[in-house]
Amino acid sequence: MGTVVLAVGALMASSIGTIASAEPRATVESITADEAPDGSRLVEVTPVGESQMNFTVHSTAMDKDVTVRVIRAASGKRPTVYMLGGVEGNSEQFGWEQKADVEKFFSDKDVNVVIPFGGQSSYYADWQRDDPELGRNKWQTFLTKELPPIVDSALDTTGKNAIAGLSMSATSVLNLAISKPGLYQSVGAYSGCAMTSDPVARRFVEITVADFGGNPENMWGAANDPLWAANDPYVNAEKLRGTTLYISNGSGLPGPYDTLDARTVGGDRRALATQVVVGGVIEAVTNDCTMRLAEKLRALDIPATVDLRPVGTHSWGYWRDDLTTSWPMMGAAIGA
């Protein structure tokens, strides 16, 4: 397999007439990454901050470059936590960094943090067909087969992984763990609906996929297609055995982050109304899914930490708390 060597962080004076005497303003760090078995590869590394960088990774399965934000561990060989976004995905403008201060949160955790950009309305799944609006989605392949060997070789990790997701991706992280047993030692699923093939839950999935213009039939086919059940964590819960699980949800009733002075509201009355009404309804739906998943896990005698809050809407304040609450357990499972 090939090796890609990339220069990271070169900041040089370049004025004509002063190049010869200019001193480097930052040290160049070389990062080496093996190609994935299917030829996916690290194309470029761009420094973003003192410990942050963007990996540009070419996905063979999706035939495109994917930006991946990386927060590198402070010391040597360390484990990795992957963090997936909601229906909006992650980006430079929106996601875990902007809404949950993950750089600050993980600053004293000494763990590699990997945040893939993109994935809007995709459920981070492998779609049957290309979609006119959302393009080619082979996120499951990318996240379980293409990206991990690149990250592991580039950052010299321990090979131990955790994964966390919220809302749409709370379903995804469970499916990813089911699809690739042993890849993730711990999973955090916050405010998601783990059921996809139940008629009511399927309608919830259809609405989520349509949020960015996608056609759910391009993902898992028509309503009677067996792919819906194949991608249903509730149906396939037995395959979660042996994985450290943290599953959480609010009730949908207003709580401490549903106020005008909340960070997600910023004094905007319309935003507050949307968070309380729309966010309340969504959280109530996912709460029912989460309770049913918890019952299924208990029936199967599969250990899981389940945090069902008496209040809380579908919003970032609660997901920041979920990360804080779940991390000691998730981190311990990967040796962080």
Tab-separated table of N, CA and C in Angstrom, residues 53-156:
chain	number	residue	atom	x	y	z
A	53	MET	N	-6.106	20.532	12.888
A	53	MET	CA	-5.750	20.501	11.475
A	53	MET	C	-6.913	19.918	10.697
A	54	ASN	N	-6.944	20.201	9.423
A	54	ASN	CA	-7.909	19.582	8.522
A	54	ASN	C	-7.203	18.535	7.680
A	55	PHE	N	-7.705	17.320	7.703
A	55	PHE	CA	-7.277	16.292	6.768
A	55	PHE	C	-8.205	16.362	5.556
A	56	THR	N	-7.648	16.405	4.381
A	56	THR	CA	-8.432	16.204	3.166
A	56	THR	C	-8.222	14.759	2.749
A	57	VAL	N	-9.284	13.976	2.815
A	57	VAL	CA	-9.196	12.538	2.556
A	57	VAL	C	-10.001	12.213	1.306
A	58	HIS	N	-9.355	11.575	0.356
A	58	HIS	CA	-10.098	11.149	-0.834
A	58	HIS	C	-10.753	9.809	-0.560
A	59	SER	N	-12.080	9.791	-0.664
A	59	SER	CA	-12.855	8.566	-0.484
A	59	SER	C	-13.055	7.889	-1.832
A	60	THR	N	-12.550	6.680	-1.948
A	60	THR	CA	-12.768	5.924	-3.180
A	60	THR	C	-14.242	5.576	-3.345
A	61	ALA	N	-14.893	5.211	-2.251
A	61	ALA	CA	-16.301	4.799	-2.319
A	61	ALA	C	-17.202	5.927	-2.794
A	62	MET	N	-16.930	7.161	-2.342
A	62	MET	CA	-17.771	8.294	-2.734
A	62	MET	C	-17.186	9.092	-3.888
A	63	ASP	N	-15.957	8.747	-4.277
A	63	ASP	CA	-15.263	9.425	-5.374
A	63	ASP	C	-15.231	10.934	-5.163
A	64	LYS	N	-14.862	11.337	-3.956
A	64	LYS	CA	-14.737	12.762	-3.659
A	64	LYS	C	-13.812	12.952	-2.471
A	65	ASP	N	-13.368	14.185	-2.290
A	65	ASP	CA	-12.553	14.536	-1.136
A	65	ASP	C	-13.455	14.944	0.020
A	66	VAL	N	-13.121	14.471	1.200
A	66	VAL	CA	-13.876	14.784	2.413
A	66	VAL	C	-12.952	15.514	3.380
A	67	THR	N	-13.411	16.632	3.907
A	67	THR	CA	-12.649	17.352	4.927
A	67	THR	C	-12.936	16.742	6.290
A	68	VAL	N	-11.884	16.503	7.040
A	68	VAL	CA	-12.003	15.911	8.369
A	68	VAL	C	-11.231	16.783	9.350
A	69	ARG	N	-11.920	17.378	10.308
A	69	ARG	CA	-11.250	18.172	11.333
A	69	ARG	C	-10.641	17.232	12.374
A	70	VAL	N	-9.381	17.462	12.684
A	70	VAL	CA	-8.657	16.630	13.643
A	70	VAL	C	-8.115	17.503	14.761
A	71	ILE	N	-8.385	17.109	15.983
A	71	ILE	CA	-7.760	17.713	17.159
A	71	ILE	C	-6.807	16.659	17.702
A	72	ARG	N	-5.533	16.938	17.591
A	72	ARG	CA	-4.534	15.912	17.899
A	72	ARG	C	-4.260	15.824	19.395
A	73	ALA	N	-4.078	14.606	19.865
A	73	ALA	CA	-3.745	14.386	21.271
A	73	ALA	C	-2.412	15.041	21.599
A	74	ALA	N	-2.263	15.431	22.864
A	74	ALA	CA	-1.061	16.157	23.284
A	74	ALA	C	0.170	15.265	23.306
A	75	SER	N	0.000	14.006	23.650
A	75	SER	CA	1.154	13.113	23.755
A	75	SER	C	1.139	12.089	22.631
A	76	GLY	N	1.941	11.053	22.767
A	76	GLY	CA	2.162	10.101	21.687
A	76	GLY	C	0.998	9.211	21.346
A	77	LYS	N	1.187	7.932	21.473
A	77	LYS	CA	0.205	6.942	21.022
A	77	LYS	C	-1.053	7.013	21.876
A	78	ARG	N	-2.154	7.491	21.308
A	78	ARG	CA	-3.385	7.719	22.062
A	78	ARG	C	-4.598	7.199	21.284
A	79	PRO	N	-5.711	6.956	21.971
A	79	PRO	CA	-6.934	6.513	21.301
A	79	PRO	C	-7.627	7.658	20.570
A	80	THR	N	-8.743	7.335	19.936
A	80	THR	CA	-9.437	8.295	19.073
A	80	THR	C	-10.929	8.294	19.365
A	81	VAL	N	-11.536	9.480	19.334
A	81	VAL	CA	-12.991	9.592	19.393
A	81	VAL	C	-13.474	10.261	18.111
A	82	TYR	N	-14.422	9.621	17.447
A	82	TYR	CA	-15.057	10.157	16.244
A	82	TYR	C	-16.366	10.827	16.646
A	83	MET	N	-16.650	11.994	16.071
A	83	MET	CA	-17.839	12.758	16.444
A	83	MET	C	-18.623	13.144	15.188
A	84	LEU	N	-19.840	12.629	15.094
A	84	LEU	CA	-20.688	12.877	13.932
A	84	LEU	C	-21.734	13.935	14.240
A	85	GLY	N	-22.133	14.677	13.205
A	85	GLY	CA	-23.098	15.750	13.373
A	85	GLY	C	-24.534	15.290	13.197
A	86	GLY	N	-25.463	16.222	13.399
A	86	GLY	CA	-26.873	15.943	13.202
A	86	GLY	C	-27.250	16.083	11.741
A	87	VAL	N	-28.490	16.436	11.479
A	87	VAL	CA	-28.966	16.510	10.103
A	87	VAL	C	-28.164	17.512	9.278
A	88	GLU	N	-27.612	18.545	9.920
A	88	GLU	CA	-26.813	19.546	9.203
A	88	GLU	C	-25.397	19.077	8.929
A	89	GLY	N	-24.987	17.953	9.500
A	89	GLY	CA	-23.611	17.513	9.399
A	89	GLY	C	-22.693	18.401	10.217
A	90	ASN	N	-21.392	18.259	10.022
A	90	ASN	CA	-20.399	19.157	10.614
A	90	ASN	C	-19.791	20.002	9.505
A	91	SER	N	-19.361	21.213	9.859
A	91	SER	CA	-18.707	22.087	8.889
A	91	SER	C	-17.854	23.093	9.645
A	92	GLU	N	-17.215	23.989	8.897
A	92	GLU	CA	-16.442	25.058	9.527
A	92	GLU	C	-17.351	25.994	10.314
A	93	GLN	N	-18.615	26.085	9.908
A	93	GLN	CA	-19.535	27.046	10.523
A	93	GLN	C	-20.469	26.422	11.552
A	94	PHE	N	-20.642	25.112	11.502
A	94	PHE	CA	-21.676	24.508	12.337
A	94	PHE	C	-21.260	23.105	12.770
A	95	GLY	N	-21.548	22.799	14.025
A	95	GLY	CA	-21.290	21.442	14.488
A	95	GLY	C	-20.707	21.412	15.882
A	96	TRP	N	-20.021	20.336	16.180
A	96	TRP	CA	-19.518	20.095	17.529
A	96	TRP	C	-18.588	21.194	18.025
A	97	GLU	N	-17.736	21.709	17.164
A	97	GLU	CA	-16.789	22.733	17.614
A	97	GLU	C	-17.492	24.031	17.970
A	98	GLN	N	-18.412	24.454	17.105
A	98	GLN	CA	-19.073	25.737	17.319
A	98	GLN	C	-20.132	25.667	18.418
A	99	LYS	N	-20.828	24.563	18.507
A	99	LYS	CA	-21.969	24.457	19.412
A	99	LYS	C	-21.643	23.812	20.758
A	100	ALA	N	-20.558	23.066	20.815
A	100	ALA	CA	-20.270	22.331	22.051
A	100	ALA	C	-18.851	22.529	22.569
A	101	ASP	N	-18.078	23.418	21.943
A	101	ASP	CA	-16.728	23.734	22.435
A	101	ASP	C	-15.882	22.478	22.643
A	102	VAL	N	-15.893	21.571	21.673
A	102	VAL	CA	-15.189	20.310	21.899
A	102	VAL	C	-13.678	20.495	22.011
A	103	GLU	N	-13.124	21.505	21.337
A	103	GLU	CA	-11.679	21.721	21.479
A	103	GLU	C	-11.333	22.022	22.932
A	104	LYS	N	-12.117	22.882	23.558
A	104	LYS	CA	-11.898	23.190	24.971
A	104	LYS	C	-12.171	21.975	25.841
A	105	PHE	N	-13.255	21.266	25.546
A	105	PHE	CA	-13.617	20.108	26.360
A	105	PHE	C	-12.519	19.053	26.349
A	106	PHE	N	-11.953	18.779	25.174
A	106	PHE	CA	-10.963	17.711	25.062
A	106	PHE	C	-9.533	18.196	25.303
A	107	SER	N	-9.351	19.465	25.643
A	107	SER	CA	-8.000	20.010	25.784
A	107	SER	C	-7.187	19.313	26.867
A	108	ASP	N	-7.855	18.753	27.868
A	108	ASP	CA	-7.129	18.060	28.937
A	108	ASP	C	-7.394	16.559	28.934
A	109	LYS	N	-7.928	16.034	27.820
A	109	LYS	CA	-8.296	14.612	27.772
A	109	LYS	C	-7.230	13.749	27.101
A	110	ASP	N	-6.293	14.343	26.375
A	110	ASP	CA	-5.218	13.624	25.690
A	110	ASP	C	-5.755	12.477	24.829
A	111	VAL	N	-6.635	12.828	23.925
A	111	VAL	CA	-7.236	11.868	23.005
A	111	VAL	C	-7.338	12.537	21.639
A	112	ASN	N	-7.204	11.769	20.586
A	112	ASN	CA	-7.398	12.304	19.240
A	112	ASN	C	-8.890	12.453	18.961
A	113	VAL	N	-9.284	13.600	18.426
A	113	VAL	CA	-10.689	13.862	18.110
A	113	VAL	C	-10.813	14.017	16.596
A	114	VAL	N	-11.717	13.265	15.994
A	114	VAL	CA	-11.886	13.260	14.542
A	114	VAL	C	-13.328	13.630	14.217
A	115	ILE	N	-13.504	14.729	13.465
A	115	ILE	CA	-14.838	15.258	13.157
A	115	ILE	C	-14.984	15.363	11.638
A	116	PRO	N	-15.613	14.390	10.994
A	116	PRO	CA	-15.810	14.473	9.540
A	116	PRO	C	-16.801	15.578	9.179
A	117	PHE	N	-16.485	16.349	8.148
A	117	PHE	CA	-17.403	17.372	7.649
A	117	PHE	C	-18.324	16.753	6.591
A	118	GLY	N	-19.512	17.346	6.451
A	118	GLY	CA	-20.467	16.861	5.464
A	118	GLY	C	-21.434	15.851	6.066
A	119	GLY	N	-22.133	15.149	5.199
A	119	GLY	CA	-23.063	14.112	5.639
A	119	GLY	C	-24.472	14.586	5.906
A	120	GLN	N	-24.819	15.787	5.453
A	120	GLN	CA	-26.154	16.320	5.714
A	120	GLN	C	-27.238	15.352	5.245
A	121	SER	N	-28.191	15.090	6.119
A	121	SER	CA	-29.380	14.264	5.821
A	121	SER	C	-29.046	12.856	5.328
A	122	SER	N	-27.832	12.396	5.536
A	122	SER	CA	-27.390	11.127	4.942
A	122	SER	C	-27.538	9.929	5.862
A	123	TYR	N	-27.755	10.159	7.140
A	123	TYR	CA	-27.706	9.108	8.161
A	123	TYR	C	-26.346	8.407	8.170
A	124	TYR	N	-25.357	9.022	7.551
A	124	TYR	CA	-24.007	8.453	7.469
A	124	TYR	C	-24.067	6.988	7.040
A	125	ALA	N	-24.953	6.720	6.082
A	125	ALA	CA	-25.201	5.360	5.617
A	125	ALA	C	-24.610	5.150	4.229
A	126	ASP	N	-24.579	3.900	3.803
A	126	ASP	CA	-24.276	3.565	2.419
A	126	ASP	C	-25.597	3.532	1.653
A	127	TRP	N	-25.783	4.495	0.775
A	127	TRP	CA	-27.032	4.583	0.016
A	127	TRP	C	-27.008	3.623	-1.172
A	128	GLN	N	-28.196	3.130	-1.531
A	128	GLN	CA	-28.319	2.246	-2.689
A	128	GLN	C	-27.961	2.958	-3.986
A	129	ARG	N	-28.416	4.178	-4.099
A	129	ARG	CA	-28.258	4.918	-5.358
A	129	ARG	C	-27.789	6.343	-5.088
A	130	ASP	N	-27.140	6.931	-6.092
A	130	ASP	CA	-26.798	8.351	-6.008
A	130	ASP	C	-28.089	9.165	-5.955
A	131	ASP	N	-28.052	10.266	-5.222
A	131	ASP	CA	-29.225	11.114	-5.053
A	131	ASP	C	-29.026	12.420	-5.820
A	132	PRO	N	-30.048	12.900	-6.542
A	132	PRO	CA	-29.890	14.143	-7.307
A	132	PRO	C	-29.468	15.337	-6.463
A	133	GLU	N	-29.902	15.377	-5.206
A	133	GLU	CA	-29.576	16.505	-4.334
A	133	GLU	C	-28.366	16.231	-3.451
A	134	LEU	N	-28.279	15.042	-2.900
A	134	LEU	CA	-27.240	14.740	-1.911
A	134	LEU	C	-26.044	14.002	-2.494
A	135	GLY	N	-26.120	13.633	-3.770
A	135	GLY	CA	-24.976	13.014	-4.411
A	135	GLY	C	-24.765	11.571	-3.995
A	136	ARG	N	-23.508	11.157	-3.991
A	136	ARG	CA	-23.153	9.779	-3.647
A	136	ARG	C	-22.830	9.690	-2.163
A	137	ASN	N	-23.588	8.894	-1.455
A	137	ASN	CA	-23.379	8.708	-0.019
A	137	ASN	C	-22.948	7.275	0.266
A	138	LYS	N	-21.711	7.127	0.650
A	138	LYS	CA	-21.180	5.840	1.098
A	138	LYS	C	-20.442	6.077	2.419
A	139	TRP	N	-21.153	6.730	3.323
A	139	TRP	CA	-20.526	7.155	4.565
A	139	TRP	C	-20.161	5.991	5.473
A	140	GLN	N	-20.967	4.952	5.473
A	140	GLN	CA	-20.632	3.808	6.323
A	140	GLN	C	-19.299	3.207	5.899
A	141	THR	N	-19.113	3.058	4.604
A	141	THR	CA	-17.832	2.558	4.103
A	141	THR	C	-16.701	3.517	4.454
A	142	PHE	N	-16.933	4.797	4.259
A	142	PHE	CA	-15.900	5.788	4.559
A	142	PHE	C	-15.506	5.746	6.030
A	143	LEU	N	-16.500	5.708	6.917
A	143	LEU	CA	-16.228	5.820	8.353
A	143	LEU	C	-15.715	4.529	8.977
A	144	THR	N	-16.035	3.386	8.393
A	144	THR	CA	-15.618	2.123	9.008
A	144	THR	C	-14.445	1.455	8.301
A	145	LYS	N	-14.223	1.769	7.018
A	145	LYS	CA	-13.181	1.070	6.269
A	145	LYS	C	-12.105	1.989	5.697
A	146	GLU	N	-12.500	3.192	5.281
A	146	GLU	CA	-11.545	4.067	4.606
A	146	GLU	C	-10.819	5.003	5.563
A	147	LEU	N	-11.565	5.679	6.420
A	147	LEU	CA	-10.963	6.694	7.284
A	147	LEU	C	-10.130	6.124	8.432
A	148	PRO	N	-10.578	5.087	9.151
A	148	PRO	CA	-9.808	4.636	10.322
A	148	PRO	C	-8.357	4.262	10.048
A	149	PRO	N	-8.033	3.488	8.990
A	149	PRO	CA	-6.613	3.179	8.785
A	149	PRO	C	-5.769	4.402	8.451
A	150	ILE	N	-6.389	5.393	7.809
A	150	ILE	CA	-5.672	6.629	7.507
A	150	ILE	C	-5.400	7.404	8.789
A	151	VAL	N	-6.419	7.543	9.630
A	151	VAL	CA	-6.259	8.242	10.909
A	151	VAL	C	-5.255	7.515	11.795
A	152	ASP	N	-5.374	6.197	11.877
A	152	ASP	CA	-4.493	5.431	12.763
A	152	ASP	C	-3.031	5.567	12.363
A	153	SER	N	-2.756	5.530	11.061
A	153	SER	CA	-1.362	5.631	10.625
A	153	SER	C	-0.855	7.064	10.691
A	154	ALA	N	-1.718	8.030	10.385
A	154	ALA	CA	-1.295	9.435	10.405
A	154	ALA	C	-0.996	9.919	11.812
A	155	LEU	N	-1.805	9.490	12.780
A	155	LEU	CA	-1.667	9.976	14.155
A	155	LEU	C	-0.994	8.967	15.075
A	156	ASP	N	-0.647	7.798	14.539
A	156	ASP	CA	-0.030	6.738	15.341
A	156	ASP	C	-0.872	6.455	16.588
